[in-house]
mmCIF file of N, CA and C in Angstrom:
data_model
loop_
_atom_site.group_PDB
_atom_site.id
_atom_site.type_symbol
_atom_site.label_atom_id
_atom_site.label_comp_id
_atom_site.label_asym_id
_atom_site.label_seq_id
_atom_site.Cartn_x
_atom_site.Cartn_y
_atom_site.Cartn_z
ATOM 1 N N MET A 27 -208.361 -78.972 -46.579
ATOM 2 C CA MET A 27 -208.265 -78.006 -47.650
ATOM 3 C C MET A 27 -209.188 -78.469 -48.779
ATOM 4 N N ASN A 28 -210.055 -77.580 -49.229
ATOM 5 C CA ASN A 28 -210.954 -77.970 -50.313
ATOM 6 C C ASN A 28 -210.295 -77.732 -51.673
ATOM 7 N N ARG A 29 -210.980 -78.173 -52.688
ATOM 8 C CA ARG A 29 -210.418 -78.155 -54.038
ATOM 9 C C ARG A 29 -210.118 -76.740 -54.532
ATOM 10 N N SER A 30 -210.970 -75.762 -54.255
ATOM 11 C CA SER A 30 -210.750 -74.404 -54.763
ATOM 12 C C SER A 30 -209.560 -73.735 -54.075
ATOM 13 N N SER A 31 -209.363 -73.961 -52.771
ATOM 14 C CA SER A 31 -208.204 -73.355 -52.111
ATOM 15 C C SER A 31 -206.908 -74.021 -52.584
ATOM 16 N N PHE A 32 -206.957 -75.307 -52.907
ATOM 17 C CA PHE A 32 -205.780 -75.981 -53.461
ATOM 18 C C PHE A 32 -205.410 -75.375 -54.816
ATOM 19 N N ALA A 33 -206.414 -75.128 -55.657
ATOM 20 C CA ALA A 33 -206.165 -74.537 -56.974
ATOM 21 C C ALA A 33 -205.593 -73.131 -56.834
ATOM 22 N N ILE A 34 -206.126 -72.353 -55.904
ATOM 23 C CA ILE A 34 -205.621 -70.994 -55.683
ATOM 24 C C ILE A 34 -204.175 -71.043 -55.197
ATOM 25 N N ASN A 35 -203.880 -71.925 -54.252
ATOM 26 C CA ASN A 35 -202.509 -72.045 -53.744
ATOM 27 C C ASN A 35 -201.546 -72.499 -54.837
ATOM 28 N N THR A 36 -201.993 -73.400 -55.690
ATOM 29 C CA THR A 36 -201.152 -73.863 -56.793
ATOM 30 C C THR A 36 -200.872 -72.728 -57.770
ATOM 31 N N LEU A 37 -201.895 -71.951 -58.101
ATOM 32 C CA LEU A 37 -201.705 -70.816 -59.007
ATOM 33 C C LEU A 37 -200.787 -69.759 -58.395
ATOM 34 N N LEU A 38 -200.935 -69.495 -57.110
ATOM 35 C CA LEU A 38 -200.053 -68.530 -56.441
ATOM 36 C C LEU A 38 -198.605 -69.014 -56.431
ATOM 37 N N ALA A 39 -198.401 -70.297 -56.184
ATOM 38 C CA ALA A 39 -197.046 -70.854 -56.196
ATOM 39 C C ALA A 39 -196.441 -70.769 -57.597
ATOM 40 N N ALA A 40 -197.238 -71.052 -58.620
ATOM 41 C CA ALA A 40 -196.746 -70.961 -59.998
ATOM 42 C C ALA A 40 -196.391 -69.521 -60.352
ATOM 43 N N GLN A 41 -197.222 -68.578 -59.930
ATOM 44 C CA GLN A 41 -196.947 -67.168 -60.197
ATOM 45 C C GLN A 41 -195.663 -66.724 -59.495
ATOM 46 N N LEU A 42 -195.467 -67.154 -58.273
ATOM 47 C CA LEU A 42 -194.250 -66.825 -57.530
ATOM 48 C C LEU A 42 -193.021 -67.430 -58.210
ATOM 49 N N ALA A 43 -193.123 -68.661 -58.669
ATOM 50 C CA ALA A 43 -191.995 -69.312 -59.349
ATOM 51 C C ALA A 43 -191.651 -68.595 -60.651
ATOM 52 N N ILE A 44 -192.651 -68.213 -61.415
ATOM 53 C CA ILE A 44 -192.410 -67.505 -62.677
ATOM 54 C C ILE A 44 -191.791 -66.137 -62.411
ATOM 55 N N GLY A 45 -192.281 -65.432 -61.410
ATOM 56 C CA GLY A 45 -191.722 -64.125 -61.059
ATOM 57 C C GLY A 45 -190.276 -64.222 -60.613
ATOM 58 N N THR A 46 -189.967 -65.214 -59.785
ATOM 59 C CA THR A 46 -188.596 -65.405 -59.306
ATOM 60 C C THR A 46 -187.667 -65.768 -60.459
ATOM 61 N N ALA A 47 -188.105 -66.646 -61.334
ATOM 62 C CA ALA A 47 -187.289 -67.033 -62.491
ATOM 63 C C ALA A 47 -187.057 -65.842 -63.416
ATOM 64 N N SER A 48 -188.071 -65.013 -63.606
ATOM 65 C CA SER A 48 -187.929 -63.837 -64.467
ATOM 66 C C SER A 48 -186.896 -62.865 -63.915
ATOM 67 N N ILE A 49 -186.925 -62.640 -62.617
ATOM 68 C CA ILE A 49 -185.940 -61.749 -61.994
ATOM 69 C C ILE A 49 -184.541 -62.332 -62.138
ATOM 70 N N GLY A 50 -184.411 -63.632 -61.961
ATOM 71 C CA GLY A 50 -183.113 -64.281 -62.135
ATOM 72 C C GLY A 50 -182.588 -64.143 -63.552
ATOM 73 N N LEU A 51 -183.467 -64.306 -64.539
ATOM 74 C CA LEU A 51 -183.051 -64.161 -65.936
ATOM 75 C C LEU A 51 -182.663 -62.723 -66.257
ATOM 76 N N LEU A 52 -183.404 -61.765 -65.723
ATOM 77 C CA LEU A 52 -183.080 -60.361 -65.964
ATOM 78 C C LEU A 52 -181.737 -59.979 -65.364
ATOM 79 N N ALA A 53 -181.372 -60.598 -64.253
ATOM 80 C CA ALA A 53 -180.099 -60.278 -63.607
ATOM 81 C C ALA A 53 -178.919 -60.641 -64.494
ATOM 82 N N PHE A 54 -179.071 -61.646 -65.348
ATOM 83 C CA PHE A 54 -177.971 -62.089 -66.202
ATOM 84 C C PHE A 54 -178.195 -61.772 -67.677
ATOM 85 N N ALA A 55 -179.202 -60.950 -67.979
ATOM 86 C CA ALA A 55 -179.431 -60.539 -69.366
ATOM 87 C C ALA A 55 -178.270 -59.659 -69.813
ATOM 88 N N PRO A 56 -177.730 -59.908 -71.001
ATOM 89 C CA PRO A 56 -176.588 -59.107 -71.446
ATOM 90 C C PRO A 56 -176.999 -57.659 -71.709
ATOM 91 N N PRO A 57 -176.106 -56.713 -71.411
ATOM 92 C CA PRO A 57 -176.425 -55.307 -71.677
ATOM 93 C C PRO A 57 -176.434 -55.038 -73.186
ATOM 94 N N ALA A 58 -177.099 -53.977 -73.605
ATOM 95 C CA ALA A 58 -177.118 -53.622 -75.026
ATOM 96 C C ALA A 58 -175.718 -53.309 -75.531
ATOM 97 N N LYS A 59 -174.904 -52.737 -74.661
ATOM 98 C CA LYS A 59 -173.531 -52.384 -75.019
ATOM 99 C C LYS A 59 -172.705 -52.454 -73.746
ATOM 100 N N GLY A 60 -171.563 -53.110 -73.809
ATOM 101 C CA GLY A 60 -170.698 -53.175 -72.634
ATOM 102 C C GLY A 60 -170.073 -54.539 -72.464
ATOM 103 N N GLU A 61 -169.746 -54.853 -71.210
ATOM 104 C CA GLU A 61 -169.049 -56.095 -70.897
ATOM 105 C C GLU A 61 -170.023 -57.264 -70.815
ATOM 106 N N MET A 62 -169.649 -58.355 -71.485
ATOM 107 C CA MET A 62 -170.478 -59.551 -71.522
ATOM 108 C C MET A 62 -169.615 -60.782 -71.318
ATOM 109 N N LEU A 63 -170.223 -61.795 -70.755
ATOM 110 C CA LEU A 63 -169.567 -63.080 -70.548
ATOM 111 C C LEU A 63 -170.079 -64.041 -71.614
ATOM 112 N N LEU A 64 -169.164 -64.636 -72.360
ATOM 113 C CA LEU A 64 -169.521 -65.602 -73.401
ATOM 114 C C LEU A 64 -169.174 -66.990 -72.902
ATOM 115 N N LEU A 65 -170.192 -67.830 -72.723
ATOM 116 C CA LEU A 65 -170.000 -69.187 -72.214
ATOM 117 C C LEU A 65 -170.371 -70.207 -73.280
ATOM 118 N N PRO A 66 -169.396 -70.999 -73.739
ATOM 119 C CA PRO A 66 -169.721 -72.028 -74.729
ATOM 120 C C PRO A 66 -170.545 -73.146 -74.090
ATOM 121 N N LEU A 67 -171.602 -73.555 -74.774
ATOM 122 C CA LEU A 67 -172.459 -74.630 -74.283
ATOM 123 C C LEU A 67 -171.974 -75.991 -74.738
ATOM 124 N N ARG A 68 -171.085 -76.004 -75.713
ATOM 125 C CA ARG A 68 -170.511 -77.268 -76.171
ATOM 126 C C ARG A 68 -169.008 -77.082 -76.356
ATOM 127 N N SER A 69 -168.308 -78.144 -76.188
ATOM 128 C CA SER A 69 -166.853 -78.121 -76.290
ATOM 129 C C SER A 69 -166.416 -77.804 -77.718
ATOM 130 N N GLY A 70 -165.391 -76.999 -77.832
ATOM 131 C CA GLY A 70 -164.830 -76.698 -79.142
ATOM 132 C C GLY A 70 -165.487 -75.548 -79.877
ATOM 133 N N ALA A 71 -166.425 -74.849 -79.254
ATOM 134 C CA ALA A 71 -167.052 -73.705 -79.913
ATOM 135 C C ALA A 71 -166.005 -72.601 -80.077
ATOM 136 N N PRO A 72 -165.902 -72.011 -81.269
ATOM 137 C CA PRO A 72 -164.877 -70.990 -81.530
ATOM 138 C C PRO A 72 -165.273 -69.626 -80.959
ATOM 139 N N VAL A 73 -165.265 -69.514 -79.648
ATOM 140 C CA VAL A 73 -165.780 -68.330 -78.964
ATOM 141 C C VAL A 73 -165.027 -67.071 -79.376
ATOM 142 N N ALA A 74 -163.699 -67.094 -79.306
ATOM 143 C CA ALA A 74 -162.910 -65.890 -79.603
ATOM 144 C C ALA A 74 -163.114 -65.440 -81.050
ATOM 145 N N ARG A 75 -163.099 -66.378 -81.983
ATOM 146 C CA ARG A 75 -163.277 -66.021 -83.397
ATOM 147 C C ARG A 75 -164.648 -65.402 -83.641
ATOM 148 N N LEU A 76 -165.678 -66.003 -83.065
ATOM 149 C CA LEU A 76 -167.028 -65.478 -83.240
ATOM 150 C C LEU A 76 -167.179 -64.102 -82.601
ATOM 151 N N ALA A 77 -166.563 -63.908 -81.442
ATOM 152 C CA ALA A 77 -166.629 -62.606 -80.775
ATOM 153 C C ALA A 77 -165.943 -61.541 -81.625
ATOM 154 N N ARG A 78 -164.788 -61.866 -82.179
ATOM 155 C CA ARG A 78 -164.066 -60.903 -83.024
ATOM 156 C C ARG A 78 -164.852 -60.618 -84.305
ATOM 157 N N ASN A 79 -165.539 -61.624 -84.846
ATOM 158 C CA ASN A 79 -166.379 -61.399 -86.030
ATOM 159 C C ASN A 79 -167.495 -60.408 -85.727
ATOM 160 N N GLY A 80 -167.932 -60.356 -84.469
ATOM 161 C CA GLY A 80 -168.960 -59.408 -84.047
ATOM 162 C C GLY A 80 -168.382 -58.101 -83.545
ATOM 163 N N ASP A 81 -167.115 -57.832 -83.861
ATOM 164 C CA ASP A 81 -166.422 -56.595 -83.474
ATOM 165 C C ASP A 81 -166.335 -56.398 -81.970
ATOM 166 N N ALA A 82 -166.261 -57.477 -81.218
ATOM 167 C CA ALA A 82 -166.108 -57.378 -79.762
ATOM 168 C C ALA A 82 -164.628 -57.307 -79.404
ATOM 169 N N MET A 83 -164.326 -56.593 -78.333
ATOM 170 C CA MET A 83 -162.966 -56.518 -77.823
ATOM 171 C C MET A 83 -162.811 -57.578 -76.736
ATOM 172 N N LEU A 84 -161.836 -58.463 -76.895
ATOM 173 C CA LEU A 84 -161.582 -59.499 -75.897
ATOM 174 C C LEU A 84 -160.909 -58.848 -74.692
ATOM 175 N N LEU A 85 -161.474 -59.052 -73.488
ATOM 176 C CA LEU A 85 -160.947 -58.418 -72.285
ATOM 177 C C LEU A 85 -160.224 -59.382 -71.365
ATOM 178 N N ALA A 86 -160.804 -60.557 -71.142
ATOM 179 C CA ALA A 86 -160.213 -61.492 -70.176
ATOM 180 C C ALA A 86 -160.828 -62.873 -70.358
ATOM 181 N N ARG A 87 -160.193 -63.856 -69.736
ATOM 182 C CA ARG A 87 -160.774 -65.199 -69.677
ATOM 183 C C ARG A 87 -161.873 -65.173 -68.627
ATOM 184 N N GLY A 88 -162.930 -65.877 -68.898
ATOM 185 C CA GLY A 88 -164.013 -65.989 -67.936
ATOM 186 C C GLY A 88 -163.940 -67.319 -67.227
ATOM 187 N N PRO A 89 -164.959 -67.648 -66.465
ATOM 188 C CA PRO A 89 -164.993 -68.955 -65.808
ATOM 189 C C PRO A 89 -165.110 -70.073 -66.846
ATOM 190 N N GLY A 90 -164.461 -71.178 -66.572
ATOM 191 C CA GLY A 90 -164.483 -72.299 -67.512
ATOM 192 C C GLY A 90 -163.798 -71.924 -68.810
ATOM 193 N N ASP A 91 -164.445 -72.208 -69.924
ATOM 194 C CA ASP A 91 -163.907 -71.854 -71.240
ATOM 195 C C ASP A 91 -164.442 -70.515 -71.729
ATOM 196 N N GLY A 92 -165.063 -69.757 -70.841
ATOM 197 C CA GLY A 92 -165.694 -68.504 -71.228
ATOM 198 C C GLY A 92 -164.717 -67.369 -71.455
ATOM 199 N N LEU A 93 -165.227 -66.325 -72.091
ATOM 200 C CA LEU A 93 -164.469 -65.105 -72.333
ATOM 201 C C LEU A 93 -165.288 -63.907 -71.889
ATOM 202 N N VAL A 94 -164.593 -62.887 -71.396
ATOM 203 C CA VAL A 94 -165.232 -61.612 -71.099
ATOM 204 C C VAL A 94 -164.876 -60.677 -72.247
ATOM 205 N N VAL A 95 -165.895 -60.082 -72.847
ATOM 206 C CA VAL A 95 -165.686 -59.197 -73.991
ATOM 207 C C VAL A 95 -166.440 -57.891 -73.774
ATOM 208 N N ARG A 96 -166.085 -56.887 -74.552
ATOM 209 C CA ARG A 96 -166.847 -55.637 -74.588
ATOM 210 C C ARG A 96 -167.352 -55.490 -76.012
ATOM 211 N N GLY A 97 -168.662 -55.326 -76.148
ATOM 212 C CA GLY A 97 -169.218 -55.224 -77.490
ATOM 213 C C GLY A 97 -170.690 -54.862 -77.477
ATOM 214 N N GLN A 98 -171.316 -55.047 -78.622
ATOM 215 C CA GLN A 98 -172.730 -54.741 -78.828
ATOM 216 C C GLN A 98 -173.531 -56.043 -78.807
ATOM 217 N N ARG A 99 -174.564 -56.087 -77.975
ATOM 218 C CA ARG A 99 -175.397 -57.291 -77.890
ATOM 219 C C ARG A 99 -176.007 -57.646 -79.239
ATOM 220 N N ALA A 100 -176.442 -56.649 -80.002
ATOM 221 C CA ALA A 100 -177.094 -56.909 -81.288
ATOM 222 C C ALA A 100 -176.169 -57.639 -82.259
ATOM 223 N N ALA A 101 -174.875 -57.370 -82.186
ATOM 224 C CA ALA A 101 -173.922 -58.011 -83.095
ATOM 225 C C ALA A 101 -173.468 -59.374 -82.590
ATOM 226 N N LEU A 102 -173.636 -59.634 -81.299
ATOM 227 C CA LEU A 102 -173.085 -60.851 -80.713
ATOM 228 C C LEU A 102 -174.119 -61.929 -80.396
ATOM 229 N N PHE A 103 -175.262 -61.547 -79.853
ATOM 230 C CA PHE A 103 -176.169 -62.503 -79.232
ATOM 231 C C PHE A 103 -176.600 -63.634 -80.162
ATOM 232 N N TRP A 104 -177.268 -63.329 -81.283
ATOM 233 C CA TRP A 104 -177.823 -64.390 -82.139
ATOM 234 C C TRP A 104 -176.758 -65.201 -82.867
ATOM 235 N N PRO A 105 -175.722 -64.575 -83.450
ATOM 236 C CA PRO A 105 -174.687 -65.407 -84.096
ATOM 237 C C PRO A 105 -174.001 -66.359 -83.110
ATOM 238 N N LEU A 106 -173.743 -65.883 -81.897
ATOM 239 C CA LEU A 106 -173.096 -66.738 -80.905
ATOM 240 C C LEU A 106 -174.038 -67.837 -80.425
ATOM 241 N N LEU A 107 -175.303 -67.509 -80.222
ATOM 242 C CA LEU A 107 -176.261 -68.514 -79.768
ATOM 243 C C LEU A 107 -176.408 -69.630 -80.804
ATOM 244 N N ARG A 108 -176.440 -69.260 -82.091
ATOM 245 C CA ARG A 108 -176.520 -70.280 -83.155
ATOM 246 C C ARG A 108 -175.301 -71.197 -83.144
ATOM 247 N N ALA A 109 -174.161 -70.682 -82.680
ATOM 248 C CA ALA A 109 -172.932 -71.488 -82.620
ATOM 249 C C ALA A 109 -172.779 -72.215 -81.287
ATOM 250 N N GLY A 110 -173.762 -72.071 -80.396
ATOM 251 C CA GLY A 110 -173.699 -72.771 -79.119
ATOM 252 C C GLY A 110 -172.967 -72.017 -78.029
ATOM 253 N N VAL A 111 -173.010 -70.683 -78.087
ATOM 254 C CA VAL A 111 -172.357 -69.856 -77.071
ATOM 255 C C VAL A 111 -173.413 -68.962 -76.430
ATOM 256 N N LEU A 112 -173.505 -69.015 -75.112
ATOM 257 C CA LEU A 112 -174.465 -68.222 -74.359
ATOM 258 C C LEU A 112 -173.850 -66.873 -74.016
ATOM 259 N N THR A 113 -174.586 -65.788 -74.249
ATOM 260 C CA THR A 113 -174.126 -64.434 -73.954
ATOM 261 C C THR A 113 -174.859 -63.943 -72.710
ATOM 262 N N LEU A 114 -174.096 -63.608 -71.667
ATOM 263 C CA LEU A 114 -174.660 -63.173 -70.386
ATOM 264 C C LEU A 114 -174.049 -61.848 -69.963
ATOM 265 N N ALA A 115 -174.677 -61.215 -68.987
ATOM 266 C CA ALA A 115 -174.047 -60.065 -68.347
ATOM 267 C C ALA A 115 -172.776 -60.557 -67.668
ATOM 268 N N ALA A 116 -171.801 -59.685 -67.511
ATOM 269 C CA ALA A 116 -170.528 -60.067 -66.889
ATOM 270 C C ALA A 116 -170.435 -59.451 -65.496
ATOM 271 N N PRO A 117 -171.114 -60.060 -64.498
ATOM 272 C CA PRO A 117 -171.038 -59.500 -63.146
ATOM 273 C C PRO A 117 -169.624 -59.623 -62.586
ATOM 274 N N ARG A 118 -169.179 -58.590 -61.901
ATOM 275 C CA ARG A 118 -167.820 -58.569 -61.354
ATOM 276 C C ARG A 118 -167.578 -59.726 -60.388
ATOM 277 N N SER A 119 -168.612 -60.189 -59.705
ATOM 278 C CA SER A 119 -168.431 -61.296 -58.763
ATOM 279 C C SER A 119 -168.059 -62.596 -59.483
ATOM 280 N N TRP A 120 -168.445 -62.745 -60.742
ATOM 281 C CA TRP A 120 -168.098 -63.928 -61.530
ATOM 282 C C TRP A 120 -166.797 -63.734 -62.282
ATOM 283 N N CYS A 121 -166.615 -62.545 -62.820
ATOM 284 C CA CYS A 121 -165.539 -62.327 -63.787
ATOM 285 C C CYS A 121 -164.369 -61.528 -63.236
ATOM 286 N N GLY A 122 -164.501 -60.997 -62.048
ATOM 287 C CA GLY A 122 -163.421 -60.192 -61.491
ATOM 288 C C GLY A 122 -163.398 -58.801 -62.091
ATOM 289 N N GLU A 123 -162.400 -58.038 -61.726
ATOM 290 C CA GLU A 123 -162.244 -56.672 -62.222
ATOM 291 C C GLU A 123 -161.674 -56.718 -63.633
ATOM 292 N N VAL A 124 -162.369 -56.114 -64.578
ATOM 293 C CA VAL A 124 -161.923 -56.073 -65.969
ATOM 294 C C VAL A 124 -161.554 -54.640 -66.290
ATOM 295 N N ARG A 125 -160.404 -54.442 -66.902
ATOM 296 C CA ARG A 125 -159.963 -53.077 -67.251
ATOM 297 C C ARG A 125 -160.004 -52.866 -68.726
#
């Protein structure tokens, strides 16, 4: 394999990795409005209080210390992220049936 084909293969592999990662991130991007999973990144983060401050309705416990809420991404995402809480889409396979 010569140097130019190695560079092309490396660039193609990098492009494939970036594309795959982007699709994975989009799959868990929180919706603009609806059910979201709030996962604390550090122990002791006041998830429920912060969610209620953002006018979210608490629906259920999520995996780990997480919560499933219904709310607006614009009101929740940045305040929660600053407090160490990740806001994700709430797929039914992770969170179960929420009513």
